[in-house]
Amino acid sequence: MSGLDRAADLAGDKAGYSFSTCWNIKRHTTGRDMIEEIRGLGFRQVELNYNVTEQLLTTIEPMIERGEIGVSSVHNTFPHVPDPDYGTDSVLLGFEDAERRGRAIELLVRSAEYAHRYGAKAVVVHPGEVPFPNDISRKLQEIYREQGPDAEAYRTLWDEMLERRQTLAGGYLARIRDSLEQASYTLAARGYDLILGIETRSRCNQIPTLGEARWIIDQLKGSPVKLWFDIGHGMMMERMGLYDNASELPGLIDDIGGLHIHETIGLSDHWCPYVHSGDGETFDLFLEAIDRVPLKVYELKAACEPEAIHRSHAILQQKLSARKGAPAPGSRPAADGGIQA
């Protein structure tokens, strides 16, 4: 057994879960080192995020080919595209300009080509947004943190945002639907068996809300388009007032193609569930989705230390096992009769 495999064994094999390269991509200049660090946490699958460059892939692809690492998903646009028009916070698939929207569709198909080549099961997609002349979501978050969501300044600006969003969203949603439909036809023609997962976002002007996701999926029945539910983003948008997870998520659960697992503390996201917040209950709302959805990807920030990641995963497994009345894999009885990792 190699040193890497021994480290992974000590960390505990996190079978059934994938881990996003967003956690450590800024710490590495070679793809192999980046992937080896993730393997050392006990993960055997990764999600290759949108900052992975073609240069990093030169040392990752041989690992995929040798079976040293599996790829659960890639995150559009992939590999990294430096043009902000096609970045993470963009109108993207909803562009009014036909040429720009066509390019966005081409890049989505390119992401799918890589996903298919790597044996991945999904492409995670940021569909688009309702554009604003300024970063209204950031301003709302500033007021939220300084004054709270019940402050008059917050409610006034929120209502302004919502009015513009609701007025303009229809056109962007229609174009996003058409773009996803076109991409779906191309994937089908090429024989790609992939989910196109439209991700819940972290800014209140971005698409989709849960209701918008329901509409898009219903419009594209029979296509590979599913919801990619980002749990932390969902928590953030509920706190800001955009939707209600408890009432809306159950109606979508059968249409969730995959999950990003992380917790939001206030409006700060990508923390380890249960551990960093110290809240042992709020995240429980999402246990059913985690239990039922097969593609589960941890998407954590660089500040999450390995010990916190292991502890968070152990707590999550305990809670999931308790739902079924069974001890978590690898757990042992605690002195007080409970379960510990």
Short mmCIF file of C-alpha atoms in Angstrom, two decimals:
data_model
loop_
_atom_site.label_atom_id
_atom_site.label_comp_id
_atom_site.label_asym_id
_atom_site.label_seq_id
_atom_site.Cartn_x
_atom_site.Cartn_y
_atom_site.Cartn_z
CA MET A 1 0.00 0.00 0.00
CA SER A 2 1.40 3.40 -0.98
CA GLY A 3 1.78 6.26 1.49
CA LEU A 4 -1.11 8.01 -0.25
CA ASP A 5 -3.34 4.97 0.09
CA ARG A 6 -2.39 4.55 3.77
CA ALA A 7 -3.32 8.19 4.40
CA ALA A 8 -6.61 7.71 2.62
CA ASP A 9 -7.30 4.58 4.66
CA LEU A 10 -6.72 6.50 7.89
CA ALA A 11 -9.01 9.25 6.65
CA GLY A 12 -11.72 6.72 5.92
CA ASP A 13 -12.95 5.75 2.47
CA LYS A 14 -15.71 8.17 1.55
CA ALA A 15 -17.32 5.89 -1.01
CA GLY A 16 -20.38 7.29 -2.72
CA TYR A 17 -19.21 10.89 -2.37
CA SER A 18 -17.21 13.12 -4.66
CA PHE A 19 -15.14 16.20 -3.83
CA SER A 20 -14.77 19.40 -5.80
CA THR A 21 -11.36 20.70 -6.80
CA CYS A 22 -12.51 24.19 -5.78
CA TRP A 23 -11.18 23.30 -2.29
CA ASN A 24 -7.50 23.21 -3.22
CA ILE A 25 -7.05 24.41 -6.80
CA LYS A 26 -5.38 27.65 -5.70
CA ARG A 27 -2.79 25.72 -3.70
CA HIS A 28 -1.41 23.72 -6.60
CA THR A 29 0.35 24.28 -9.90
CA THR A 30 0.13 20.66 -11.04
CA GLY A 31 -3.07 18.73 -11.41
CA ARG A 32 -1.63 15.52 -10.01
CA ASP A 33 -0.70 17.13 -6.69
CA MET A 34 -4.17 18.64 -6.46
CA ILE A 35 -5.88 15.29 -7.01
CA GLU A 36 -3.52 13.43 -4.69
CA GLU A 37 -4.38 15.80 -1.86
CA ILE A 38 -8.08 15.06 -2.39
CA ARG A 39 -7.41 11.33 -2.52
CA GLY A 40 -5.63 11.71 0.79
CA LEU A 41 -8.95 12.79 2.31
CA GLY A 42 -10.46 9.43 1.36
CA PHE A 43 -12.29 10.44 -1.82
CA ARG A 44 -12.07 8.35 -4.95
CA GLN A 45 -14.06 10.70 -7.15
CA VAL A 46 -13.74 14.39 -7.92
CA GLU A 47 -15.73 17.12 -9.52
CA LEU A 48 -13.44 19.09 -11.82
CA ASN A 49 -14.49 22.68 -11.34
CA TYR A 50 -14.51 25.53 -13.82
CA ASN A 51 -11.07 26.83 -12.80
CA VAL A 52 -9.32 23.66 -13.93
CA THR A 53 -7.10 24.63 -16.86
CA GLU A 54 -5.90 22.59 -19.80
CA GLN A 55 -2.43 22.75 -18.24
CA LEU A 56 -3.66 21.13 -15.03
CA LEU A 57 -5.39 18.45 -17.09
CA THR A 58 -2.07 17.29 -18.56
CA THR A 59 -1.30 15.53 -15.27
CA ILE A 60 -4.90 14.75 -14.25
CA GLU A 61 -5.88 12.89 -17.42
CA PRO A 62 -3.24 10.15 -16.98
CA MET A 63 -4.60 9.55 -13.46
CA ILE A 64 -8.12 9.17 -14.89
CA GLU A 65 -6.88 6.81 -17.59
CA ARG A 66 -5.05 4.63 -15.04
CA GLY A 67 -8.10 4.52 -12.77
CA GLU A 68 -6.36 6.37 -9.94
CA ILE A 69 -9.26 8.80 -9.70
CA GLY A 70 -12.84 8.86 -10.95
CA VAL A 71 -14.69 11.92 -12.18
CA SER A 72 -18.26 12.32 -11.01
CA SER A 73 -18.91 15.60 -12.81
CA VAL A 74 -17.37 18.59 -14.50
CA HIS A 75 -18.45 22.16 -13.94
CA ASN A 76 -19.25 24.26 -17.00
CA THR A 77 -17.48 26.04 -18.52
CA PHE A 78 -14.74 23.45 -18.66
CA PRO A 79 -11.79 23.62 -19.01
CA HIS A 80 -11.35 27.15 -17.70
CA VAL A 81 -12.46 29.96 -20.02
CA PRO A 82 -10.98 33.34 -19.00
CA ASP A 83 -13.64 35.38 -20.85
CA PRO A 84 -16.03 36.75 -18.16
CA ASP A 85 -18.92 36.56 -20.63
CA TYR A 86 -18.77 32.79 -20.16
CA GLY A 87 -17.74 32.70 -16.52
CA THR A 88 -19.64 31.71 -13.41
CA ASP A 89 -21.58 34.95 -13.02
CA SER A 90 -22.86 35.69 -16.49
CA VAL A 91 -26.03 35.81 -18.58
CA LEU A 92 -24.49 32.80 -20.38
CA LEU A 93 -27.30 30.60 -21.80
CA GLY A 94 -29.74 33.50 -21.66
CA PHE A 95 -27.88 36.00 -23.85
CA GLU A 96 -30.15 37.96 -26.17
CA ASP A 97 -27.35 38.24 -28.71
CA ALA A 98 -27.55 35.09 -30.84
CA GLU A 99 -23.81 34.87 -31.45
CA ARG A 100 -22.91 35.12 -27.79
CA ARG A 101 -25.60 32.64 -26.82
CA GLY A 102 -24.43 30.28 -29.55
CA ARG A 103 -20.92 30.44 -28.12
CA ALA A 104 -22.29 29.67 -24.65
CA ILE A 105 -24.04 26.57 -26.03
CA GLU A 106 -20.84 25.48 -27.79
CA LEU A 107 -18.91 25.77 -24.55
CA LEU A 108 -21.54 23.73 -22.70
CA VAL A 109 -21.26 21.01 -25.32
CA ARG A 110 -17.47 21.16 -24.98
CA SER A 111 -17.82 20.64 -21.23
CA ALA A 112 -20.02 17.63 -21.98
CA GLU A 113 -17.36 16.24 -24.35
CA TYR A 114 -14.83 16.26 -21.52
CA ALA A 115 -17.35 14.78 -19.08
CA HIS A 116 -18.13 11.95 -21.50
CA ARG A 117 -14.43 11.32 -22.11
CA TYR A 118 -13.76 11.06 -18.39
CA GLY A 119 -16.71 8.79 -17.65
CA ALA A 120 -18.48 11.46 -15.62
CA LYS A 121 -22.21 11.40 -15.03
CA ALA A 122 -23.05 15.10 -15.07
CA VAL A 123 -22.19 18.59 -16.19
CA VAL A 124 -22.99 21.24 -13.59
CA VAL A 125 -24.38 24.34 -15.28
CA HIS A 126 -24.83 27.94 -14.16
CA PRO A 127 -27.69 28.78 -16.56
CA GLY A 128 -27.64 32.58 -16.39
CA GLU A 129 -29.07 35.57 -14.61
CA VAL A 130 -31.20 38.67 -14.89
CA PRO A 131 -28.55 41.36 -15.38
CA PHE A 132 -28.47 44.47 -13.24
CA PRO A 133 -26.45 47.65 -13.85
CA ASN A 134 -24.69 47.05 -10.52
CA ASP A 135 -24.04 44.12 -8.19
CA ILE A 136 -27.33 44.42 -6.36
CA SER A 137 -26.91 41.06 -4.63
CA ARG A 138 -23.67 42.18 -3.00
CA LYS A 139 -25.31 45.40 -1.81
CA LEU A 140 -28.22 43.45 -0.35
CA GLN A 141 -25.81 41.15 1.44
CA GLU A 142 -23.97 44.13 2.92
CA ILE A 143 -27.20 45.56 4.31
CA TYR A 144 -28.25 42.10 5.54
CA ARG A 145 -25.02 41.72 7.51
CA GLU A 146 -25.01 45.25 8.89
CA GLN A 147 -28.70 45.81 9.60
CA GLY A 148 -30.50 42.51 9.15
CA PRO A 149 -33.15 41.31 6.69
CA ASP A 150 -35.96 43.17 8.48
CA ALA A 151 -34.31 46.57 8.07
CA GLU A 152 -36.21 49.11 5.97
CA ALA A 153 -33.16 49.63 3.73
CA TYR A 154 -33.03 45.90 3.02
CA ARG A 155 -36.73 45.54 2.31
CA THR A 156 -36.77 48.58 0.02
CA LEU A 157 -33.81 47.41 -2.06
CA TRP A 158 -35.09 43.84 -2.04
CA ASP A 159 -38.43 44.93 -3.47
CA GLU A 160 -36.64 46.92 -6.19
CA MET A 161 -34.56 43.88 -7.08
CA LEU A 162 -37.54 41.55 -7.09
CA GLU A 163 -39.64 43.81 -9.30
CA ARG A 164 -36.93 44.00 -11.97
CA ARG A 165 -36.17 40.30 -11.65
CA GLN A 166 -39.79 39.26 -12.06
CA THR A 167 -40.34 41.68 -14.95
CA LEU A 168 -37.37 40.47 -16.98
CA ALA A 169 -36.92 36.84 -15.95
CA GLY A 170 -39.37 35.43 -18.50
CA GLY A 171 -37.26 36.30 -21.53
CA TYR A 172 -34.06 34.99 -19.97
CA LEU A 173 -35.77 31.80 -18.86
CA ALA A 174 -37.13 31.17 -22.34
CA ARG A 175 -33.70 31.60 -23.90
CA ILE A 176 -32.10 29.39 -21.24
CA ARG A 177 -34.69 26.72 -21.97
CA ASP A 178 -33.99 26.93 -25.70
CA SER A 179 -30.23 26.76 -25.12
CA LEU A 180 -30.53 23.71 -22.88
CA GLU A 181 -32.84 22.08 -25.42
CA GLN A 182 -30.32 22.64 -28.19
CA ALA A 183 -27.48 21.30 -26.08
CA SER A 184 -29.60 18.28 -25.13
CA TYR A 185 -30.22 17.44 -28.79
CA THR A 186 -26.51 17.60 -29.48
CA LEU A 187 -25.67 15.34 -26.54
CA ALA A 188 -28.31 12.83 -27.63
CA ALA A 189 -26.99 12.82 -31.19
CA ARG A 190 -23.51 12.07 -29.89
CA GLY A 191 -24.71 9.35 -27.55
CA TYR A 192 -23.62 11.14 -24.37
CA ASP A 193 -25.41 9.75 -21.31
CA LEU A 194 -25.02 12.78 -19.07
CA ILE A 195 -27.11 14.88 -16.72
CA LEU A 196 -27.17 18.62 -17.38
CA GLY A 197 -27.63 19.90 -13.86
CA ILE A 198 -28.86 23.48 -13.55
CA GLU A 199 -27.44 24.77 -10.29
CA THR A 200 -29.14 26.85 -7.63
CA ARG A 201 -27.06 30.01 -7.32
CA SER A 202 -25.60 32.33 -4.71
CA ARG A 203 -26.86 35.71 -5.99
CA CYS A 204 -30.50 36.74 -5.84
CA ASN A 205 -30.62 37.91 -9.48
CA GLN A 206 -29.31 34.60 -10.78
CA ILE A 207 -31.34 31.83 -12.37
CA PRO A 208 -32.84 29.48 -11.29
CA THR A 209 -34.96 29.83 -8.20
CA LEU A 210 -36.57 26.52 -7.26
CA GLY A 211 -39.74 27.63 -9.03
CA GLU A 212 -37.80 28.55 -12.16
CA ALA A 213 -36.02 25.19 -12.06
CA ARG A 214 -39.39 23.45 -11.88
CA TRP A 215 -40.54 25.37 -14.97
CA ILE A 216 -37.40 24.63 -17.01
CA ILE A 217 -37.46 20.91 -16.15
CA ASP A 218 -41.16 20.66 -16.99
CA GLN A 219 -40.55 22.41 -20.30
CA LEU A 220 -37.79 19.92 -21.17
CA LYS A 221 -39.36 16.63 -20.12
CA GLY A 222 -37.44 13.69 -21.57
CA SER A 223 -34.21 15.68 -21.73
CA PRO A 224 -31.17 15.18 -19.48
CA VAL A 225 -31.84 18.51 -17.74
CA LYS A 226 -32.19 18.15 -13.98
CA LEU A 227 -31.81 20.37 -10.93
CA TRP A 228 -28.35 20.50 -9.38
CA PHE A 229 -29.23 21.52 -5.85
CA ASP A 230 -26.45 23.47 -4.19
CA ILE A 231 -27.40 23.16 -0.54
CA GLY A 232 -25.37 26.09 0.75
CA HIS A 233 -26.67 28.38 -1.96
CA GLY A 234 -30.19 27.20 -1.21
CA MET A 235 -29.72 28.11 2.44
CA MET A 236 -28.37 31.53 1.48
CA MET A 237 -31.20 32.35 -0.90
CA GLU A 238 -33.80 31.28 1.64
CA ARG A 239 -32.26 33.57 4.24
CA MET A 240 -32.28 36.46 1.79
CA GLY A 241 -35.94 35.76 0.96
CA LEU A 242 -35.88 34.31 -2.57
CA TYR A 243 -37.51 30.95 -1.86
CA ASP A 244 -38.41 28.45 0.85
CA ASN A 245 -36.55 25.14 0.79
CA ALA A 246 -38.85 23.30 3.18
CA SER A 247 -41.96 23.94 1.10
CA GLU A 248 -40.47 23.90 -2.41
CA LEU A 249 -37.73 21.27 -2.38
CA PRO A 250 -39.98 18.21 -1.83
CA GLY A 251 -41.72 18.88 -5.15
CA LEU A 252 -38.39 18.78 -6.94
CA ILE A 253 -36.62 15.95 -5.16
CA ASP A 254 -37.29 13.39 -7.90
CA ASP A 255 -35.79 15.80 -10.43
CA ILE A 256 -32.53 16.48 -8.59
CA GLY A 257 -29.61 15.19 -10.64
CA GLY A 258 -26.92 16.00 -8.10
CA LEU A 259 -25.98 17.93 -4.99
CA HIS A 260 -23.28 20.30 -3.83
CA ILE A 261 -22.87 19.68 -0.13
CA HIS A 262 -21.79 22.59 2.05
CA GLU A 263 -23.29 24.77 4.74
CA THR A 264 -23.89 28.50 4.90
CA ILE A 265 -23.18 30.44 8.08
CA GLY A 266 -25.22 33.60 7.76
CA LEU A 267 -24.47 34.48 4.13
CA SER A 268 -20.99 32.91 4.10
CA ASP A 269 -21.03 29.64 2.18
CA HIS A 270 -18.90 26.55 1.46
CA TRP A 271 -18.33 25.55 5.10
CA CYS A 272 -18.34 21.98 6.46
CA PRO A 273 -21.88 21.01 7.47
CA TYR A 274 -22.54 20.92 11.23
CA VAL A 275 -18.91 21.55 12.20
CA HIS A 276 -18.24 25.21 11.44
CA SER A 277 -21.73 26.46 12.25
CA GLY A 278 -22.03 24.44 15.45
CA ASP A 279 -25.68 23.98 14.47
CA GLY A 280 -26.69 20.35 14.77
CA GLU A 281 -30.20 20.68 13.35
CA THR A 282 -30.74 23.21 10.54
CA PHE A 283 -28.85 21.23 7.91
CA ASP A 284 -31.02 18.18 8.70
CA LEU A 285 -33.61 19.59 6.30
CA PHE A 286 -31.45 18.33 3.44
CA LEU A 287 -30.78 14.80 4.69
CA GLU A 288 -33.55 13.25 2.60
CA ALA A 289 -32.13 14.75 -0.58
CA ILE A 290 -28.60 13.65 0.33
CA ASP A 291 -29.90 10.16 1.05
CA ARG A 292 -31.85 9.86 -2.20
CA VAL A 293 -29.72 11.64 -4.79
CA PRO A 294 -26.85 9.47 -6.09
CA LEU A 295 -24.46 12.26 -7.15
CA LYS A 296 -23.20 13.87 -3.95
CA VAL A 297 -20.30 16.34 -4.21
CA TYR A 298 -18.67 18.19 -1.35
CA GLU A 299 -17.96 21.75 -2.50
CA LEU A 300 -15.90 23.30 0.29
CA LYS A 301 -13.73 26.38 0.60
CA ALA A 302 -9.97 26.31 1.15
CA ALA A 303 -10.43 27.33 4.80
CA CYS A 304 -11.97 23.93 5.59
CA GLU A 305 -9.21 21.87 7.23
CA PRO A 306 -8.99 18.08 6.72
CA GLU A 307 -9.96 17.38 10.34
CA ALA A 308 -13.14 19.43 9.93
CA ILE A 309 -13.93 17.68 6.65
CA HIS A 310 -13.57 14.23 8.24
CA ARG A 311 -15.65 15.23 11.26
CA SER A 312 -18.37 16.76 9.12
CA HIS A 313 -18.59 13.66 6.95
CA ALA A 314 -18.75 11.42 10.03
CA ILE A 315 -21.62 13.46 11.50
CA LEU A 316 -23.46 13.37 8.18
CA GLN A 317 -23.07 9.58 7.96
CA GLN A 318 -24.29 9.16 11.53
CA LYS A 319 -27.38 11.21 10.81
CA LEU A 320 -28.12 9.39 7.56
CA SER A 321 -27.71 6.01 9.26
CA ALA A 322 -29.92 7.08 12.15
CA ARG A 323 -32.69 7.78 9.64
CA LYS A 324 -32.52 4.09 8.75
CA GLY A 325 -32.01 2.86 12.30
CA ALA A 326 -28.50 1.57 11.62
CA PRO A 327 -25.04 2.59 12.83
CA ALA A 328 -22.90 4.61 10.45
CA PRO A 329 -20.26 2.64 8.51
CA GLY A 330 -17.03 2.58 10.49
CA SER A 331 -18.67 3.89 13.67
CA ARG A 332 -18.44 2.31 17.10
CA PRO A 333 -20.60 2.51 20.21
CA ALA A 334 -19.72 5.46 22.43
CA ALA A 335 -19.45 5.21 26.19
CA ASP A 336 -22.81 6.92 26.62
CA GLY A 337 -24.51 4.49 24.31
CA GLY A 338 -24.50 6.85 21.32
CA ILE A 339 -22.51 6.56 18.12
CA GLN A 340 -19.14 8.13 17.43
CA ALA A 341 -16.92 8.11 14.35
#
